[in-house]
Coordinates of C-alpha atoms in Angstrom, one line a residue:
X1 CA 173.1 70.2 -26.7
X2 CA 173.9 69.3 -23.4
X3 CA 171.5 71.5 -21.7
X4 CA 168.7 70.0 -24.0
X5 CA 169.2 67.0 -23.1
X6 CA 169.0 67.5 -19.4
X7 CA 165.6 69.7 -19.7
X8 CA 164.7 66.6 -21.8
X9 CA 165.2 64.1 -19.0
X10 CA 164.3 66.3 -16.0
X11 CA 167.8 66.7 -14.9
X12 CA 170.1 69.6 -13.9
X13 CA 173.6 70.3 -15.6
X14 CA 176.6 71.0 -13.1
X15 CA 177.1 74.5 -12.8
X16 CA 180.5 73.7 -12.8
X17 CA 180.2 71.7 -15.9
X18 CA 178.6 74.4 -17.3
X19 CA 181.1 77.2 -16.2
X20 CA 183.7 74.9 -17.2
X21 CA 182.7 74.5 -21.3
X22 CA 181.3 78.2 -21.7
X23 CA 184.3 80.1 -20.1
X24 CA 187.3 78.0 -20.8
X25 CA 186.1 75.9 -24.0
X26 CA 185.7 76.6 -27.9
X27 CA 183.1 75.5 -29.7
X28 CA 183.7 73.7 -33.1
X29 CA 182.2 76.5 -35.0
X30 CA 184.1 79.5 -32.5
X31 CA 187.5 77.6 -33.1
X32 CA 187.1 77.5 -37.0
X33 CA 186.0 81.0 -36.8
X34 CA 188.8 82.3 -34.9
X35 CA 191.2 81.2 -37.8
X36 CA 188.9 82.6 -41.0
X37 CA 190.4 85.7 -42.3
X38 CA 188.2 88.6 -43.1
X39 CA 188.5 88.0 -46.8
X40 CA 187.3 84.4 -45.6
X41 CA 184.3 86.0 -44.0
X42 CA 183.5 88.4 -46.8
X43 CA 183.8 85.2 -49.1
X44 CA 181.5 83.2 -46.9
X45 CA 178.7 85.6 -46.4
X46 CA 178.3 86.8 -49.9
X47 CA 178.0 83.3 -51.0
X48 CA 181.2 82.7 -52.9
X49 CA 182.0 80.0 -50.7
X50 CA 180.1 77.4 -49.7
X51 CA 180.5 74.2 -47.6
X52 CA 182.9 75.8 -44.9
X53 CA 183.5 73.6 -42.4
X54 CA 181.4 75.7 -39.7
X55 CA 178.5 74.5 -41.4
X56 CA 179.7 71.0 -42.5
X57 CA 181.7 69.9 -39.3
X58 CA 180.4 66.4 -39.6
X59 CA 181.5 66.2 -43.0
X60 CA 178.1 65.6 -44.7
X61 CA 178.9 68.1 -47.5
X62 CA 182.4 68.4 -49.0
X63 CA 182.6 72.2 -49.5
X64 CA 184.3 74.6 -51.6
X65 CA 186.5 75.8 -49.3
X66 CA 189.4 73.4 -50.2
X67 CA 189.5 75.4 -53.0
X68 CA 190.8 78.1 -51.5
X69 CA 194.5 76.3 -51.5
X70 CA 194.2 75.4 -54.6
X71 CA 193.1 78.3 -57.0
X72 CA 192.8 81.2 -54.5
X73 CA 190.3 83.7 -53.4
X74 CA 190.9 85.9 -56.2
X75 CA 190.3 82.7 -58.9
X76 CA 187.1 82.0 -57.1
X77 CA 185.4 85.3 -57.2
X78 CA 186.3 86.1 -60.9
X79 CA 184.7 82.9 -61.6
X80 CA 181.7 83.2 -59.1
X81 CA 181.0 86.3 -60.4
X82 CA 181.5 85.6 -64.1
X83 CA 178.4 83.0 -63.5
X84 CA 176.1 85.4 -61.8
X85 CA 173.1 87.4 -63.6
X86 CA 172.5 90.6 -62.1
X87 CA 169.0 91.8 -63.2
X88 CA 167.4 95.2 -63.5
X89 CA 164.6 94.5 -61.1

């Protein structure tokens, strides 16, 4: 975003600034990923759960995901997959 915005006004970002948030800093979305599990992951991917908070940082959607603490992974895909039509074709 940074860099954007610098190409966008002609200017040149700090190397060291740069070097500085790319080696030594997280990222919203590489700190939240860091703590999903793999079930999380699966969960995510194959649509089960929506709304994570890698997506949804800013909080325009709440998501599903506080589900999870409440009826479990297990819950959610029985239910998920008790609503889904698989078709022939």
């Amino acid at each position: 975003m940074i860099e954007g915005s610098c190409k966008a006004y002609n200017r040149e970002l700090d190397p060291m600034i740069k070097k500085i948030f790319t080696e030594y800093r997280k990222t919203h979305n590489q700190g939240v990923f860091d703590v999903y599990t793999p079930d999380i992951l699966r969960c995510r991917k194959s649509g089960v759960l929506t709304g994570l908070p890698d997506a949804y940082g800013r909080g325009r959607i709440i998501g599903d995901y506080r589900r999870v603490a409440l009826y479990g992974i297990d819950y959610l895909m029985k239910d998920k997959l008790g609503t889904v039509h698989f078709s022939a074709g």
